[in-house]
mmCIF file of C-alpha atoms in Angstrom:
data_model
loop_
_atom_site.group_PDB
_atom_site.id
_atom_site.type_symbol
_atom_site.label_atom_id
_atom_site.label_comp_id
_atom_site.label_asym_id
_atom_site.label_seq_id
_atom_site.Cartn_x
_atom_site.Cartn_y
_atom_site.Cartn_z
ATOM 1 C CA MET A 1 -0.477 12.944 -12.722
ATOM 2 C CA ARG A 2 -1.463 9.804 -10.993
ATOM 3 C CA TYR A 3 -3.829 8.525 -7.690
ATOM 4 C CA ALA A 4 -4.274 6.171 -5.584
ATOM 5 C CA ILE A 5 -6.211 4.009 -2.242
ATOM 6 C CA TYR A 6 -3.919 3.344 -0.060
ATOM 7 C CA PHE A 7 -5.132 2.119 3.179
ATOM 8 C CA ALA A 8 -2.659 4.133 5.965
ATOM 9 C CA PRO A 9 -2.624 4.832 9.326
ATOM 10 C CA PRO A 10 -2.970 7.925 10.380
ATOM 11 C CA ALA A 11 -0.308 10.324 10.001
ATOM 12 C CA ASP A 12 0.131 10.246 13.646
ATOM 13 C CA ASP A 13 -0.217 6.585 14.872
ATOM 14 C CA ARG A 14 2.070 5.318 16.049
ATOM 15 C CA LEU A 15 2.977 2.527 13.787
ATOM 16 C CA SER A 16 2.892 4.693 10.439
ATOM 17 C CA GLN A 17 5.751 6.761 13.209
ATOM 18 C CA THR A 18 7.279 4.146 13.338
ATOM 19 C CA ALA A 19 7.658 2.887 9.030
ATOM 20 C CA SER A 20 8.523 6.221 7.805
ATOM 21 C CA ARG A 21 11.633 6.865 10.202
ATOM 22 C CA TRP A 22 12.869 3.165 8.967
ATOM 23 C CA LEU A 23 11.916 4.172 5.352
ATOM 24 C CA GLY A 24 13.446 7.716 6.250
ATOM 25 C CA ARG A 25 10.169 9.724 4.571
ATOM 26 C CA ASP A 26 7.294 10.281 6.155
ATOM 27 C CA ALA A 27 3.906 10.625 3.280
ATOM 28 C CA PHE A 28 1.896 13.065 5.381
ATOM 29 C CA LEU A 29 4.847 16.080 4.842
ATOM 30 C CA ASP A 30 7.035 14.305 2.265
ATOM 31 C CA GLY A 31 10.190 15.244 3.830
ATOM 32 C CA ALA A 32 13.634 12.623 4.500
ATOM 33 C CA LEU A 33 13.671 11.769 7.956
ATOM 34 C CA ALA A 34 15.747 11.050 10.581
ATOM 35 C CA TRP A 35 18.060 7.569 10.437
ATOM 36 C CA PRO A 36 17.250 4.809 13.545
ATOM 37 C CA GLU A 37 20.051 5.115 15.608
ATOM 38 C CA ASP A 38 20.033 1.750 16.536
ATOM 39 C CA LEU A 39 19.995 -0.536 13.411
ATOM 40 C CA ALA A 40 22.209 -3.506 12.621
ATOM 41 C CA LEU A 41 21.855 -2.373 8.957
ATOM 42 C CA GLU A 42 24.782 0.170 7.240
ATOM 43 C CA ARG A 43 23.060 3.478 6.650
ATOM 44 C CA GLU A 44 23.861 3.158 2.965
ATOM 45 C CA GLN A 45 22.990 -0.227 2.991
ATOM 46 C CA HIS A 46 19.606 0.349 4.612
ATOM 47 C CA MET A 47 18.657 3.713 1.958
ATOM 48 C CA ALA A 48 19.342 1.153 -0.783
ATOM 49 C CA LEU A 49 17.270 -1.445 0.284
ATOM 50 C CA THR A 50 14.797 0.406 0.968
ATOM 51 C CA ALA A 51 14.113 3.196 -1.398
ATOM 52 C CA GLU A 52 11.270 1.613 -3.762
ATOM 53 C CA PRO A 53 9.219 1.383 -0.925
ATOM 54 C CA ARG A 54 10.286 4.731 0.650
ATOM 55 C CA ARG A 55 9.195 6.711 -2.740
ATOM 56 C CA TYR A 56 5.236 4.848 -2.688
ATOM 57 C CA GLY A 57 4.935 5.960 1.039
ATOM 58 C CA PHE A 58 3.939 3.263 3.712
ATOM 59 C CA HIS A 59 0.862 1.923 2.955
ATOM 60 C CA GLY A 60 -1.101 -1.134 1.512
ATOM 61 C CA THR A 61 -2.431 -0.949 -2.301
ATOM 62 C CA LEU A 62 -6.464 -1.102 -1.899
ATOM 63 C CA LYS A 63 -6.458 -0.287 -5.987
ATOM 64 C CA ALA A 64 -3.077 0.437 -7.516
ATOM 65 C CA PRO A 65 -2.232 3.473 -8.972
ATOM 66 C CA PHE A 66 -3.901 5.392 -11.764
ATOM 67 C CA GLU A 67 -3.512 7.612 -14.376
ATOM 68 C CA LEU A 68 -7.299 9.753 -14.083
ATOM 69 C CA ALA A 69 -9.167 8.645 -16.975
ATOM 70 C CA SER A 70 -10.219 10.668 -20.286
ATOM 71 C CA GLY A 71 -13.426 13.179 -19.316
ATOM 72 C CA ARG A 72 -12.983 12.892 -15.217
ATOM 73 C CA GLY A 73 -10.854 15.597 -13.338
ATOM 74 C CA GLU A 74 -9.812 15.544 -9.655
ATOM 75 C CA ALA A 75 -12.740 17.193 -8.295
ATOM 76 C CA GLU A 76 -15.420 14.292 -9.323
ATOM 77 C CA LEU A 77 -12.239 11.513 -7.864
ATOM 78 C CA ILE A 78 -12.379 12.881 -4.742
ATOM 79 C CA ALA A 79 -16.385 13.277 -4.374
ATOM 80 C CA ALA A 80 -15.666 9.383 -5.547
ATOM 81 C CA PHE A 81 -13.076 8.683 -2.423
ATOM 82 C CA ASP A 82 -15.546 10.579 0.391
ATOM 83 C CA GLU A 83 -18.314 8.922 -0.219
ATOM 84 C CA PHE A 84 -16.167 5.185 -0.542
ATOM 85 C CA ALA A 85 -14.978 6.468 3.117
ATOM 86 C CA ALA A 86 -18.179 7.119 4.326
ATOM 87 C CA GLU A 87 -20.130 4.061 3.158
ATOM 88 C CA ILE A 88 -17.429 1.052 5.220
ATOM 89 C CA GLU A 89 -17.337 0.828 7.571
ATOM 90 C CA SER A 90 -14.180 0.563 9.830
ATOM 91 C CA PHE A 91 -12.900 -2.996 11.600
ATOM 92 C CA GLU A 92 -9.851 -4.711 13.179
ATOM 93 C CA ILE A 93 -7.455 -7.114 11.915
ATOM 94 C CA PRO A 94 -6.481 -9.199 14.818
ATOM 95 C CA GLU A 95 -3.021 -9.629 14.211
ATOM 96 C CA ILE A 96 -0.343 -9.046 11.709
ATOM 97 C CA ARG A 97 2.966 -10.297 11.136
ATOM 98 C CA LEU A 98 6.384 -9.841 9.747
ATOM 99 C CA HIS A 99 6.260 -12.173 6.049
ATOM 100 C CA GLN A 100 8.548 -12.426 2.774
ATOM 101 C CA ILE A 101 6.541 -11.779 -0.073
ATOM 102 C CA GLY A 102 10.006 -12.775 -2.937
ATOM 103 C CA PRO A 103 12.601 -10.794 -2.294
ATOM 104 C CA PHE A 104 11.149 -8.417 0.307
ATOM 105 C CA PHE A 105 10.199 -8.266 3.636
ATOM 106 C CA ALA A 106 6.433 -6.048 4.360
ATOM 107 C CA LEU A 107 3.340 -6.932 7.488
ATOM 108 C CA VAL A 108 1.317 -9.160 6.793
ATOM 109 C CA PRO A 109 -2.481 -10.318 8.306
ATOM 110 C CA GLY A 110 -1.655 -13.211 10.484
ATOM 111 C CA ALA A 111 -5.435 -14.955 8.243
ATOM 112 C CA HIS A 112 -7.417 -14.461 5.724
ATOM 113 C CA SER A 113 -10.115 -10.995 7.139
ATOM 114 C CA ALA A 114 -13.064 -10.982 4.739
ATOM 115 C CA PRO A 115 -14.002 -7.400 5.580
ATOM 116 C CA LEU A 116 -10.438 -6.908 4.571
ATOM 117 C CA GLN A 117 -11.149 -8.700 0.752
ATOM 118 C CA TYR A 118 -13.786 -6.475 0.369
ATOM 119 C CA LEU A 119 -12.008 -3.350 1.389
ATOM 120 C CA ALA A 120 -10.064 -3.676 -1.629
ATOM 121 C CA GLU A 121 -12.448 -5.409 -3.438
ATOM 122 C CA GLN A 122 -14.488 -1.966 -3.554
ATOM 123 C CA ALA A 123 -11.828 0.123 -3.862
ATOM 124 C CA VAL A 124 -10.582 -1.930 -7.221
ATOM 125 C CA ARG A 125 -14.292 -1.783 -8.569
ATOM 126 C CA ARG A 126 -15.708 1.789 -8.099
ATOM 127 C CA PHE A 127 -12.687 3.526 -8.750
ATOM 128 C CA GLU A 128 -12.414 1.471 -12.234
ATOM 129 C CA PRO A 129 -14.137 3.889 -14.168
ATOM 130 C CA PHE A 130 -12.063 7.151 -13.672
ATOM 131 C CA ARG A 131 -8.500 5.172 -14.575
ATOM 132 C CA ALA A 132 -6.683 5.282 -17.601
ATOM 133 C CA PRO A 133 -5.972 2.360 -19.602
ATOM 134 C CA LEU A 134 -2.761 1.435 -19.142
ATOM 135 C CA SER A 135 0.135 2.537 -21.096
ATOM 136 C CA GLU A 136 1.943 -0.761 -23.444
ATOM 137 C CA ALA A 137 5.230 0.612 -21.288
ATOM 138 C CA ASP A 138 2.796 0.542 -17.753
ATOM 139 C CA LEU A 139 1.916 -3.057 -19.092
ATOM 140 C CA ALA A 140 5.069 -4.206 -20.115
ATOM 141 C CA ARG A 141 6.574 -3.558 -16.500
ATOM 142 C CA ARG A 142 4.578 -6.072 -14.886
ATOM 143 C CA ASN A 143 6.537 -8.145 -16.394
ATOM 144 C CA PRO A 144 3.070 -10.253 -17.991
ATOM 145 C CA GLU A 145 5.411 -13.505 -19.134
ATOM 146 C CA LYS A 146 6.033 -13.881 -15.143
ATOM 147 C CA LEU A 147 2.260 -14.015 -14.228
ATOM 148 C CA THR A 148 -0.432 -16.179 -14.269
ATOM 149 C CA GLN A 149 -3.178 -16.931 -16.898
ATOM 150 C CA ARG A 150 -5.044 -15.073 -14.541
ATOM 151 C CA GLN A 151 -3.129 -12.348 -13.400
ATOM 152 C CA ARG A 152 -3.069 -11.453 -17.295
ATOM 153 C CA ASP A 153 -6.709 -11.112 -17.622
ATOM 154 C CA TYR A 154 -7.181 -9.490 -14.554
ATOM 155 C CA LEU A 155 -4.130 -6.278 -15.476
ATOM 156 C CA ALA A 156 -5.856 -6.446 -18.726
ATOM 157 C CA ALA A 157 -9.289 -5.676 -17.860
ATOM 158 C CA TRP A 158 -7.872 -3.569 -14.276
ATOM 159 C CA GLY A 159 -4.719 -2.428 -14.507
ATOM 160 C CA TYR A 160 -3.258 -4.530 -11.783
ATOM 161 C CA PRO A 161 -2.152 -8.477 -11.457
ATOM 162 C CA TYR A 162 -3.349 -8.479 -7.904
ATOM 163 C CA VAL A 163 -7.286 -7.754 -7.195
ATOM 164 C CA PHE A 164 -9.491 -10.057 -5.675
ATOM 165 C CA GLU A 165 -9.014 -13.418 -5.713
ATOM 166 C CA GLU A 166 -4.795 -13.112 -6.101
ATOM 167 C CA PHE A 167 -5.073 -9.357 -3.602
ATOM 168 C CA GLN A 168 -2.223 -10.335 -0.976
ATOM 169 C CA PHE A 169 -2.151 -7.487 1.312
ATOM 170 C CA HIS A 170 0.731 -5.909 2.241
ATOM 171 C CA LEU A 171 2.656 -2.980 4.723
ATOM 172 C CA THR A 172 6.093 -3.095 2.293
ATOM 173 C CA LEU A 173 9.392 -2.293 4.376
ATOM 174 C CA THR A 174 11.085 -2.749 1.352
ATOM 175 C CA GLY A 175 12.553 -3.482 -1.980
ATOM 176 C CA PRO A 176 13.707 -6.490 -3.332
ATOM 177 C CA VAL A 177 16.615 -8.184 -1.029
ATOM 178 C CA PRO A 178 19.689 -10.292 -1.735
ATOM 179 C CA GLU A 179 19.696 -13.999 -1.050
ATOM 180 C CA GLU A 180 22.791 -13.223 1.482
ATOM 181 C CA ALA A 181 20.649 -10.108 3.490
ATOM 182 C CA ARG A 182 17.559 -11.042 4.075
ATOM 183 C CA GLY A 183 18.503 -13.149 7.675
ATOM 184 C CA LEU A 184 20.560 -9.669 8.602
ATOM 185 C CA MET A 185 16.950 -7.993 7.590
ATOM 186 C CA ARG A 186 13.767 -9.988 8.895
ATOM 187 C CA GLU A 187 16.463 -9.545 12.364
ATOM 188 C CA THR A 188 16.955 -5.832 11.678
ATOM 189 C CA LEU A 189 12.629 -5.745 11.158
ATOM 190 C CA GLU A 190 11.643 -7.911 14.228
ATOM 191 C CA THR A 191 13.149 -5.803 16.484
ATOM 192 C CA ALA A 192 11.897 -1.974 14.783
ATOM 193 C CA PHE A 193 8.924 -3.810 14.812
ATOM 194 C CA ASP A 194 8.126 -6.068 17.906
ATOM 195 C CA THR A 195 5.914 -3.249 19.331
ATOM 196 C CA PHE A 196 2.890 -4.081 16.359
ATOM 197 C CA ILE A 197 3.555 -7.009 14.792
ATOM 198 C CA GLY A 198 1.840 -10.155 16.445
ATOM 199 C CA ARG A 199 -0.641 -7.839 17.357
ATOM 200 C CA PRO A 200 -3.624 -6.556 16.045
ATOM 201 C CA LEU A 201 -4.139 -4.273 12.984
ATOM 202 C CA SER A 202 -7.181 -0.680 12.988
ATOM 203 C CA ILE A 203 -7.923 -0.525 9.697
ATOM 204 C CA SER A 204 -9.821 2.783 10.163
ATOM 205 C CA THR A 205 -9.322 4.924 7.196
ATOM 206 C CA VAL A 206 -7.932 5.062 3.518
ATOM 207 C CA ALA A 207 -6.439 7.533 2.361
ATOM 208 C CA LEU A 208 -5.735 9.093 -1.600
ATOM 209 C CA PHE A 209 -2.168 9.702 -2.932
ATOM 210 C CA ALA A 210 -1.134 11.031 -5.057
ATOM 211 C CA GLU A 211 2.688 10.875 -7.397
ATOM 212 C CA PRO A 212 2.803 14.585 -9.711
ATOM 213 C CA GLN A 213 4.086 13.576 -12.808
ATOM 214 C CA ARG A 214 6.004 9.504 -12.971
ATOM 215 C CA GLY A 215 9.128 8.758 -11.254
ATOM 216 C CA ALA A 216 8.131 11.117 -7.781
ATOM 217 C CA PRO A 217 7.681 10.623 -4.197
ATOM 218 C CA PHE A 218 3.724 9.889 -3.840
ATOM 219 C CA THR A 219 2.599 12.035 -1.464
ATOM 220 C CA VAL A 220 -0.642 11.917 0.552
ATOM 221 C CA HIS A 221 -3.137 13.637 -1.031
ATOM 222 C CA SER A 222 -6.545 12.822 1.531
ATOM 223 C CA LEU A 223 -7.290 10.654 4.850
ATOM 224 C CA LEU A 224 -10.741 9.796 5.638
ATOM 225 C CA PRO A 225 -12.544 7.596 8.476
ATOM 226 C CA LEU A 226 -14.189 4.877 7.384
ATOM 227 C CA GLY A 227 -17.104 4.203 8.418
ATOM 228 C CA SER A 228 -17.995 8.207 8.782
ATOM 229 C CA ALA A 229 -21.707 7.414 7.103
ATOM 230 C CA SER A 230 -22.938 6.032 9.973
ATOM 231 C CA ALA A 231 -21.616 8.502 12.458
ATOM 232 C CA ARG A 232 -23.413 10.451 10.742
ATOM 233 C CA LYS A 233 -27.212 8.540 10.769
ATOM 234 C CA ILE A 234 -25.753 8.319 14.807
ATOM 235 C CA ALA A 235 -25.164 11.883 15.376
#
């Protein structure tokens, strides 16, 4: 069993619904969805190029997947997650863009966002006591030989190389796309996500995802609003 702290919009949010149809799976419902009818990609090619993000569900990583440390239980994690969500205020990213990160495509902020960096840093630090150490196999899967020294240090210390200064928020839309297909993929994504590209993104919820066993699809265990502690004080 692994858990992860992710950003995800609510299940009924238009971005969630569009992304779930694009990926062919809704992590809230854990069921296959009908594919969009007007895609330029062939169905089999689309399925292959979205296979990796489909398993994880539509999300932006805050605290990468982890097994629970010895002596820690799910109830304790859920309580900490509730406290975490309540104490951090919601905010808005002024603009999101379609971006190619290496061989894959994602939606990313148009500019640096201090509130987003803070949210991610807090998630990394506050849930670290719940994380079991990575196995040698898990470390190897991160291809440490391809990482910078700082990324290797972060991987060893925090279980994930892309934290703090190395963090780059992204909502993954594809797995690795072959170079010859990238032009068509970009055009297809620009059409599919036209309603959202160049527009604000509200960061008003956080999600606890769960993977029941290694290799299984991740599903949304809990979705909570940010800043509920302030709302309680006002009430």
